[in-house]
Amino acid sequence: MNNFLDNIPSLPIAPWVESAMDWLTSNFSAFFGTIQKSGKLLMSQVTDLLIGIPAIILILLVVLLAFFATGKKFGLAIFSLVGLLFIYNQGLWTQLMETTTLVLFSSVISIIIGIPLGILMSKSSIAESIIKPLLDFMQTMPGFVYLIPAVAFFGIGIVPGVFASVIFALPPTVRMTNLGIRQVPKELVEAADSYGSTASQKLFKVEIPLAKSTIMAGINQTVMLSLSMVVIASMIGAPGLGREVLTALQRTQVGNGFVAGLGLVIFAIIIDRLTQSFNKKKVQ
């Protein structure tokens, strides 16, 4: 049996993938170059804008947002105040703003792509059967693998970091949008049909509002996955707190690595609680 298996020639998967990548990079280099330059410029402007705002003002805005988003409770507001002041005190404010830009762009792009795909899956079983295996592939493939095409297409920097983060973070929004719309009671959909609603009216006035809590849960997971890619994306030149963690690892600087990692934890908790509070507010 072993001899039989050994006699089967191996499929040249790796050469095929290499050939496909070479073809894409050679034929679409101008397109990828345009995206890289424009994306880098736009994200640099956003980062400069965030850095240009006095830190104390930005911290107070986040504290007020946390206070009102959680129903005028002090827990998250106090945590945000102490946590962000700690990050500023450690000299990591600029890196935090760079991380914010990366997470913001990757999350927004994932949401813009993910919600329409989820709607398409909910309306078409054929589309679901095609997209679902792709989502399984995207979620199970190690995040490090996405760095290879990201570098091949866009070089190094924040743009390939966003590209890799989008691929890694996209599936939850698609899946939860599909799930939420499919879980809308059929009676309500039939009632909308009986009143002569068009497909778009039924979608935007019945299905999406009723599925909003599920969709928001998917968005929350997408944002958190984007944040989890920060350290991995730093391996291809993405700036931010992830780069500080990577540098500390390379130089075996335990203290610096711990502080940068703690900054990521604080940032992640604030984002997670804020997005969850928005969802709870809508559910109520």
mmCIF file of C-alpha atoms in Angstrom:
data_model
loop_
_atom_site.group_PDB
_atom_site.id
_atom_site.type_symbol
_atom_site.label_atom_id
_atom_site.label_comp_id
_atom_site.label_asym_id
_atom_site.label_seq_id
_atom_site.Cartn_x
_atom_site.Cartn_y
_atom_site.Cartn_z
ATOM 1 C CA MET A 1 0.000 0.000 0.000
ATOM 2 C CA ASN A 2 2.789 2.380 0.908
ATOM 3 C CA ASN A 3 4.591 1.604 -2.345
ATOM 4 C CA PHE A 4 1.423 2.345 -4.299
ATOM 5 C CA LEU A 5 1.055 5.728 -2.607
ATOM 6 C CA ASP A 6 4.729 6.497 -3.138
ATOM 7 C CA ASN A 7 4.346 5.868 -6.869
ATOM 8 C CA ILE A 8 1.644 8.519 -7.225
ATOM 9 C CA PRO A 9 3.267 11.712 -8.505
ATOM 10 C CA SER A 10 2.828 14.733 -6.264
ATOM 11 C CA LEU A 11 0.683 17.555 -7.541
ATOM 12 C CA PRO A 12 2.717 20.694 -8.332
ATOM 13 C CA ILE A 13 0.528 22.911 -6.147
ATOM 14 C CA ALA A 14 3.361 25.168 -4.991
ATOM 15 C CA PRO A 15 4.606 25.905 -8.560
ATOM 16 C CA TRP A 16 1.022 26.601 -9.649
ATOM 17 C CA VAL A 17 0.557 29.099 -6.833
ATOM 18 C CA GLU A 18 3.917 30.697 -7.588
ATOM 19 C CA SER A 19 2.985 31.040 -11.264
ATOM 20 C CA ALA A 20 -0.372 32.589 -10.375
ATOM 21 C CA MET A 21 1.285 35.090 -8.040
ATOM 22 C CA ASP A 22 3.904 35.984 -10.651
ATOM 23 C CA TRP A 23 1.176 36.532 -13.245
ATOM 24 C CA LEU A 24 -0.854 38.760 -10.913
ATOM 25 C CA THR A 25 2.098 40.860 -9.780
ATOM 26 C CA SER A 26 3.415 41.331 -13.320
ATOM 27 C CA ASN A 27 0.069 42.147 -14.976
ATOM 28 C CA PHE A 28 -1.501 44.215 -12.209
ATOM 29 C CA SER A 29 1.564 45.890 -10.737
ATOM 30 C CA ALA A 30 0.290 49.349 -11.705
ATOM 31 C CA PHE A 31 -3.064 48.683 -10.044
ATOM 32 C CA PHE A 32 -1.475 47.397 -6.835
ATOM 33 C CA GLY A 33 1.004 50.263 -6.877
ATOM 34 C CA THR A 34 -1.802 52.815 -7.102
ATOM 35 C CA ILE A 35 -3.632 51.233 -4.182
ATOM 36 C CA GLN A 36 -0.411 51.111 -2.164
ATOM 37 C CA LYS A 37 0.439 54.767 -2.737
ATOM 38 C CA SER A 38 -3.085 56.145 -2.271
ATOM 39 C CA GLY A 39 -3.772 53.912 0.719
ATOM 40 C CA LYS A 40 -0.513 54.857 2.401
ATOM 41 C CA LEU A 41 -1.209 58.561 1.825
ATOM 42 C CA LEU A 42 -4.747 58.353 3.173
ATOM 43 C CA MET A 43 -3.801 56.339 6.240
ATOM 44 C CA SER A 44 -0.840 58.614 6.952
ATOM 45 C CA GLN A 45 -3.189 61.602 6.881
ATOM 46 C CA VAL A 46 -5.598 59.904 9.300
ATOM 47 C CA THR A 47 -2.731 59.009 11.630
ATOM 48 C CA ASP A 48 -1.366 62.555 11.483
ATOM 49 C CA LEU A 49 -4.841 63.892 12.254
ATOM 50 C CA LEU A 50 -5.173 61.638 15.298
ATOM 51 C CA ILE A 51 -1.691 62.531 16.516
ATOM 52 C CA GLY A 52 -2.411 66.232 15.925
ATOM 53 C CA ILE A 53 -5.325 66.168 18.361
ATOM 54 C CA PRO A 54 -4.047 66.824 21.901
ATOM 55 C CA ALA A 55 -3.933 63.526 23.751
ATOM 56 C CA ILE A 56 -5.934 64.793 26.733
ATOM 57 C CA ILE A 57 -8.787 65.895 24.458
ATOM 58 C CA LEU A 58 -8.884 62.544 22.668
ATOM 59 C CA ILE A 59 -8.792 60.697 25.995
ATOM 60 C CA LEU A 60 -11.673 62.772 27.364
ATOM 61 C CA LEU A 61 -13.699 62.146 24.198
ATOM 62 C CA VAL A 62 -13.213 58.387 24.566
ATOM 63 C CA VAL A 63 -14.152 58.616 28.263
ATOM 64 C CA LEU A 64 -17.347 60.534 27.452
ATOM 65 C CA LEU A 65 -18.187 58.081 24.679
ATOM 66 C CA ALA A 66 -17.676 55.154 27.055
ATOM 67 C CA PHE A 67 -19.782 56.848 29.745
ATOM 68 C CA PHE A 68 -22.799 57.501 27.530
ATOM 69 C CA ALA A 69 -22.479 54.298 25.467
ATOM 70 C CA THR A 70 -22.715 52.169 28.621
ATOM 71 C CA GLY A 71 -25.811 53.947 29.909
ATOM 72 C CA LYS A 72 -24.022 56.559 32.041
ATOM 73 C CA LYS A 73 -22.077 53.975 34.006
ATOM 74 C CA PHE A 74 -18.593 54.780 35.266
ATOM 75 C CA GLY A 75 -16.873 51.396 34.912
ATOM 76 C CA LEU A 76 -15.697 51.535 31.301
ATOM 77 C CA ALA A 77 -15.204 55.313 31.466
ATOM 78 C CA ILE A 78 -12.812 55.059 34.416
ATOM 79 C CA PHE A 79 -11.005 52.110 32.846
ATOM 80 C CA SER A 80 -10.616 54.062 29.579
ATOM 81 C CA LEU A 81 -9.275 57.098 31.426
ATOM 82 C CA VAL A 82 -6.729 55.158 33.466
ATOM 83 C CA GLY A 83 -5.746 52.866 30.577
ATOM 84 C CA LEU A 84 -5.224 55.593 28.000
ATOM 85 C CA LEU A 85 -3.329 57.771 30.484
ATOM 86 C CA PHE A 86 -1.081 54.769 31.179
ATOM 87 C CA ILE A 87 -0.379 54.319 27.454
ATOM 88 C CA TYR A 88 0.432 58.023 27.111
ATOM 89 C CA ASN A 89 2.641 57.917 30.204
ATOM 90 C CA GLN A 90 4.648 55.067 28.703
ATOM 91 C CA GLY A 91 5.379 57.067 25.555
ATOM 92 C CA LEU A 92 3.267 54.854 23.307
ATOM 93 C CA TRP A 93 0.612 57.362 22.267
ATOM 94 C CA THR A 94 1.873 57.711 18.689
ATOM 95 C CA GLN A 95 2.026 53.942 18.317
ATOM 96 C CA LEU A 96 -1.527 53.690 19.671
ATOM 97 C CA MET A 97 -2.763 56.136 17.021
ATOM 98 C CA GLU A 98 -1.000 54.128 14.309
ATOM 99 C CA THR A 99 -2.668 50.974 15.618
ATOM 100 C CA THR A 100 -6.017 52.771 15.679
ATOM 101 C CA THR A 101 -5.614 53.691 12.008
ATOM 102 C CA LEU A 102 -4.784 50.112 11.027
ATOM 103 C CA VAL A 103 -7.734 48.668 12.964
ATOM 104 C CA LEU A 104 -10.088 51.393 11.722
ATOM 105 C CA PHE A 105 -9.330 50.877 8.039
ATOM 106 C CA SER A 106 -9.253 47.084 8.146
ATOM 107 C CA SER A 107 -12.521 46.963 10.123
ATOM 108 C CA VAL A 108 -14.345 49.450 7.893
ATOM 109 C CA ILE A 109 -13.240 47.692 4.707
ATOM 110 C CA SER A 110 -14.223 44.301 6.160
ATOM 111 C CA ILE A 111 -17.657 45.629 7.122
ATOM 112 C CA ILE A 112 -18.230 47.297 3.746
ATOM 113 C CA ILE A 113 -17.412 44.035 1.968
ATOM 114 C CA GLY A 114 -18.838 41.651 4.562
ATOM 115 C CA ILE A 115 -22.397 42.931 5.016
ATOM 116 C CA PRO A 116 -23.310 42.832 1.293
ATOM 117 C CA LEU A 117 -21.751 39.366 0.987
ATOM 118 C CA GLY A 118 -23.761 38.199 3.994
ATOM 119 C CA ILE A 119 -26.946 39.594 2.468
ATOM 120 C CA LEU A 120 -26.148 37.834 -0.802
ATOM 121 C CA MET A 121 -25.615 34.546 1.041
ATOM 122 C CA SER A 122 -28.927 34.928 2.874
ATOM 123 C CA LYS A 123 -30.795 35.464 -0.401
ATOM 124 C CA SER A 124 -29.130 32.795 -2.504
ATOM 125 C CA SER A 125 -28.374 29.216 -1.527
ATOM 126 C CA ILE A 126 -26.049 28.960 -4.516
ATOM 127 C CA ALA A 127 -24.039 31.958 -3.319
ATOM 128 C CA GLU A 128 -23.938 30.481 0.187
ATOM 129 C CA SER A 129 -22.616 27.160 -1.113
ATOM 130 C CA ILE A 130 -19.834 29.009 -2.960
ATOM 131 C CA ILE A 131 -18.894 31.621 -0.343
ATOM 132 C CA LYS A 132 -19.095 29.415 2.753
ATOM 133 C CA PRO A 133 -16.092 27.189 1.821
ATOM 134 C CA LEU A 134 -14.096 30.338 1.040
ATOM 135 C CA LEU A 135 -14.897 31.685 4.502
ATOM 136 C CA ASP A 136 -13.836 28.363 6.040
ATOM 137 C CA PHE A 137 -10.545 28.634 4.157
ATOM 138 C CA MET A 138 -10.006 32.238 5.265
ATOM 139 C CA GLN A 139 -10.692 31.432 8.920
ATOM 140 C CA THR A 140 -8.607 28.278 9.184
ATOM 141 C CA MET A 141 -5.559 29.412 7.203
ATOM 142 C CA PRO A 142 -2.844 30.701 9.579
ATOM 143 C CA GLY A 143 -2.684 34.473 9.625
ATOM 144 C CA PHE A 144 1.030 34.442 8.783
ATOM 145 C CA VAL A 145 0.250 32.986 5.343
ATOM 146 C CA TYR A 146 -1.654 36.132 4.356
ATOM 147 C CA LEU A 147 1.523 38.145 4.754
ATOM 148 C CA ILE A 148 3.045 36.501 1.671
ATOM 149 C CA PRO A 149 0.558 37.780 -0.952
ATOM 150 C CA ALA A 150 0.261 41.063 0.960
ATOM 151 C CA VAL A 151 3.982 41.727 0.526
ATOM 152 C CA ALA A 152 3.954 40.475 -3.073
ATOM 153 C CA PHE A 153 1.131 42.856 -4.021
ATOM 154 C CA PHE A 154 1.825 45.935 -1.880
ATOM 155 C CA GLY A 155 5.395 45.706 -0.560
ATOM 156 C CA ILE A 156 5.854 46.478 3.131
ATOM 157 C CA GLY A 157 4.114 48.968 5.407
ATOM 158 C CA ILE A 158 0.630 49.623 6.687
ATOM 159 C CA VAL A 159 -1.194 48.912 3.391
ATOM 160 C CA PRO A 160 -0.237 45.217 3.212
ATOM 161 C CA GLY A 161 -0.992 45.035 6.934
ATOM 162 C CA VAL A 162 -4.534 46.239 6.283
ATOM 163 C CA PHE A 163 -4.838 43.835 3.337
ATOM 164 C CA ALA A 164 -3.881 40.836 5.484
ATOM 165 C CA SER A 165 -6.114 42.019 8.326
ATOM 166 C CA VAL A 166 -9.136 42.332 6.023
ATOM 167 C CA ILE A 167 -8.776 38.757 4.783
ATOM 168 C CA PHE A 168 -8.372 37.475 8.337
ATOM 169 C CA ALA A 169 -11.177 39.564 9.874
ATOM 170 C CA LEU A 170 -13.817 39.448 7.128
ATOM 171 C CA PRO A 171 -15.574 36.081 7.779
ATOM 172 C CA PRO A 172 -17.435 36.900 11.060
ATOM 173 C CA THR A 173 -19.323 39.827 9.529
ATOM 174 C CA VAL A 174 -20.297 37.755 6.490
ATOM 175 C CA ARG A 175 -21.405 34.769 8.538
ATOM 176 C CA MET A 176 -23.333 36.716 11.168
ATOM 177 C CA THR A 177 -25.094 38.878 8.573
ATOM 178 C CA ASN A 178 -26.190 35.752 6.735
ATOM 179 C CA LEU A 179 -27.271 34.090 9.977
ATOM 180 C CA GLY A 180 -29.140 37.127 11.276
ATOM 181 C CA ILE A 181 -31.188 37.631 8.122
ATOM 182 C CA ARG A 182 -31.993 33.932 7.807
ATOM 183 C CA GLN A 183 -33.232 33.915 11.414
ATOM 184 C CA VAL A 184 -35.810 36.644 10.789
ATOM 185 C CA PRO A 185 -39.234 35.023 11.409
ATOM 186 C CA LYS A 186 -40.857 33.992 8.145
ATOM 187 C CA GLU A 187 -44.199 35.324 9.372
ATOM 188 C CA LEU A 188 -42.833 38.866 9.421
ATOM 189 C CA VAL A 189 -41.335 38.483 5.964
ATOM 190 C CA GLU A 190 -44.630 37.143 4.642
ATOM 191 C CA ALA A 191 -46.472 40.019 6.292
ATOM 192 C CA ALA A 192 -44.180 42.483 4.513
ATOM 193 C CA ASP A 193 -44.884 40.685 1.228
ATOM 194 C CA SER A 194 -48.622 40.847 1.831
ATOM 195 C CA TYR A 195 -48.412 44.624 2.204
ATOM 196 C CA GLY A 196 -46.710 44.873 -1.166
ATOM 197 C CA SER A 197 -43.204 45.660 0.023
ATOM 198 C CA THR A 198 -40.458 45.607 -2.555
ATOM 199 C CA ALA A 199 -37.365 43.481 -2.041
ATOM 200 C CA SER A 200 -35.314 46.499 -0.943
ATOM 201 C CA GLN A 201 -38.038 47.734 1.435
ATOM 202 C CA LYS A 202 -38.323 44.287 2.954
ATOM 203 C CA LEU A 203 -34.546 44.088 3.373
ATOM 204 C CA PHE A 204 -33.898 47.539 4.853
ATOM 205 C CA LYS A 205 -37.088 47.988 6.869
ATOM 206 C CA VAL A 206 -37.736 44.461 8.146
ATOM 207 C CA GLU A 207 -34.850 42.016 7.808
ATOM 208 C CA ILE A 208 -31.798 44.166 8.591
ATOM 209 C CA PRO A 209 -33.410 45.945 11.597
ATOM 210 C CA LEU A 210 -34.454 42.606 13.094
ATOM 211 C CA ALA A 211 -31.034 41.062 12.387
ATOM 212 C CA LYS A 212 -29.127 44.108 13.640
ATOM 213 C CA SER A 213 -28.036 42.581 16.956
ATOM 214 C CA THR A 214 -26.601 39.519 15.206
ATOM 215 C CA ILE A 215 -24.878 41.673 12.590
ATOM 216 C CA MET A 216 -23.391 43.862 15.336
ATOM 217 C CA ALA A 217 -22.031 40.757 17.052
ATOM 218 C CA GLY A 218 -20.264 39.852 13.801
ATOM 219 C CA ILE A 219 -18.884 43.379 13.492
ATOM 220 C CA ASN A 220 -17.563 43.141 17.051
ATOM 221 C CA GLN A 221 -15.701 39.951 16.182
ATOM 222 C CA THR A 222 -14.345 41.503 12.979
ATOM 223 C CA VAL A 223 -12.939 44.480 14.890
ATOM 224 C CA MET A 224 -11.325 42.210 17.468
ATOM 225 C CA LEU A 225 -9.793 39.995 14.780
ATOM 226 C CA SER A 226 -8.409 43.091 13.052
ATOM 227 C CA LEU A 227 -6.777 44.051 16.326
ATOM 228 C CA SER A 228 -5.390 40.554 16.780
ATOM 229 C CA MET A 229 -3.555 40.924 13.452
ATOM 230 C CA VAL A 230 -1.651 44.005 14.667
ATOM 231 C CA VAL A 231 1.395 42.078 15.910
ATOM 232 C CA ILE A 232 1.439 39.746 12.891
ATOM 233 C CA ALA A 233 1.138 42.685 10.473
ATOM 234 C CA SER A 234 4.114 44.349 12.155
ATOM 235 C CA MET A 235 6.273 41.588 10.651
ATOM 236 C CA ILE A 236 5.766 43.211 7.231
ATOM 237 C CA GLY A 237 6.357 46.766 8.403
ATOM 238 C CA ALA A 238 2.947 47.798 9.753
ATOM 239 C CA PRO A 239 3.484 50.476 12.415
ATOM 240 C CA GLY A 240 1.931 50.684 15.859
ATOM 241 C CA LEU A 241 1.993 48.804 19.133
ATOM 242 C CA GLY A 242 2.536 45.542 17.286
ATOM 243 C CA ARG A 243 5.894 46.784 16.051
ATOM 244 C CA GLU A 244 6.886 47.576 19.632
ATOM 245 C CA VAL A 245 6.016 44.021 20.673
ATOM 246 C CA LEU A 246 7.954 42.583 17.720
ATOM 247 C CA THR A 247 10.997 44.761 18.442
ATOM 248 C CA ALA A 248 10.956 43.723 22.099
ATOM 249 C CA LEU A 249 10.786 40.079 21.031
ATOM 250 C CA GLN A 250 13.712 40.437 18.656
ATOM 251 C CA ARG A 251 15.830 42.162 21.310
ATOM 252 C CA THR A 252 14.574 40.043 24.244
ATOM 253 C CA GLN A 253 13.346 43.145 26.051
ATOM 254 C CA VAL A 254 10.809 41.630 28.408
ATOM 255 C CA GLY A 255 9.813 44.905 30.047
ATOM 256 C CA ASN A 256 9.194 46.790 26.806
ATOM 257 C CA GLY A 257 7.304 43.853 25.374
ATOM 258 C CA PHE A 258 5.109 43.616 28.462
ATOM 259 C CA VAL A 259 4.263 47.334 28.382
ATOM 260 C CA ALA A 260 3.437 47.311 24.651
ATOM 261 C CA GLY A 261 1.406 44.135 25.071
ATOM 262 C CA LEU A 262 -0.460 45.662 28.005
ATOM 263 C CA GLY A 263 -1.235 48.665 25.825
ATOM 264 C CA LEU A 264 -2.769 46.332 23.233
ATOM 265 C CA VAL A 265 -4.828 44.626 25.942
ATOM 266 C CA ILE A 266 -6.165 47.972 27.194
ATOM 267 C CA PHE A 267 -7.013 49.077 23.672
ATOM 268 C CA ALA A 268 -8.708 45.755 22.911
ATOM 269 C CA ILE A 269 -10.842 45.867 26.061
ATOM 270 C CA ILE A 270 -11.995 49.422 25.347
ATOM 271 C CA ILE A 271 -12.947 48.595 21.751
ATOM 272 C CA ASP A 272 -14.647 45.338 22.715
ATOM 273 C CA ARG A 273 -16.746 46.893 25.487
ATOM 274 C CA LEU A 274 -17.704 49.875 23.337
ATOM 275 C CA THR A 275 -18.899 47.756 20.401
ATOM 276 C CA GLN A 276 -20.758 45.442 22.764
ATOM 277 C CA SER A 277 -22.461 48.398 24.456
ATOM 278 C CA PHE A 278 -23.652 49.713 21.094
ATOM 279 C CA ASN A 279 -25.177 46.318 20.383
ATOM 280 C CA LYS A 280 -26.883 46.116 23.776
ATOM 281 C CA LYS A 281 -28.272 49.597 23.335
ATOM 282 C CA LYS A 282 -29.862 48.628 20.036
ATOM 283 C CA VAL A 283 -31.240 45.384 21.430
ATOM 284 C CA GLN A 284 -32.994 47.255 24.218
#
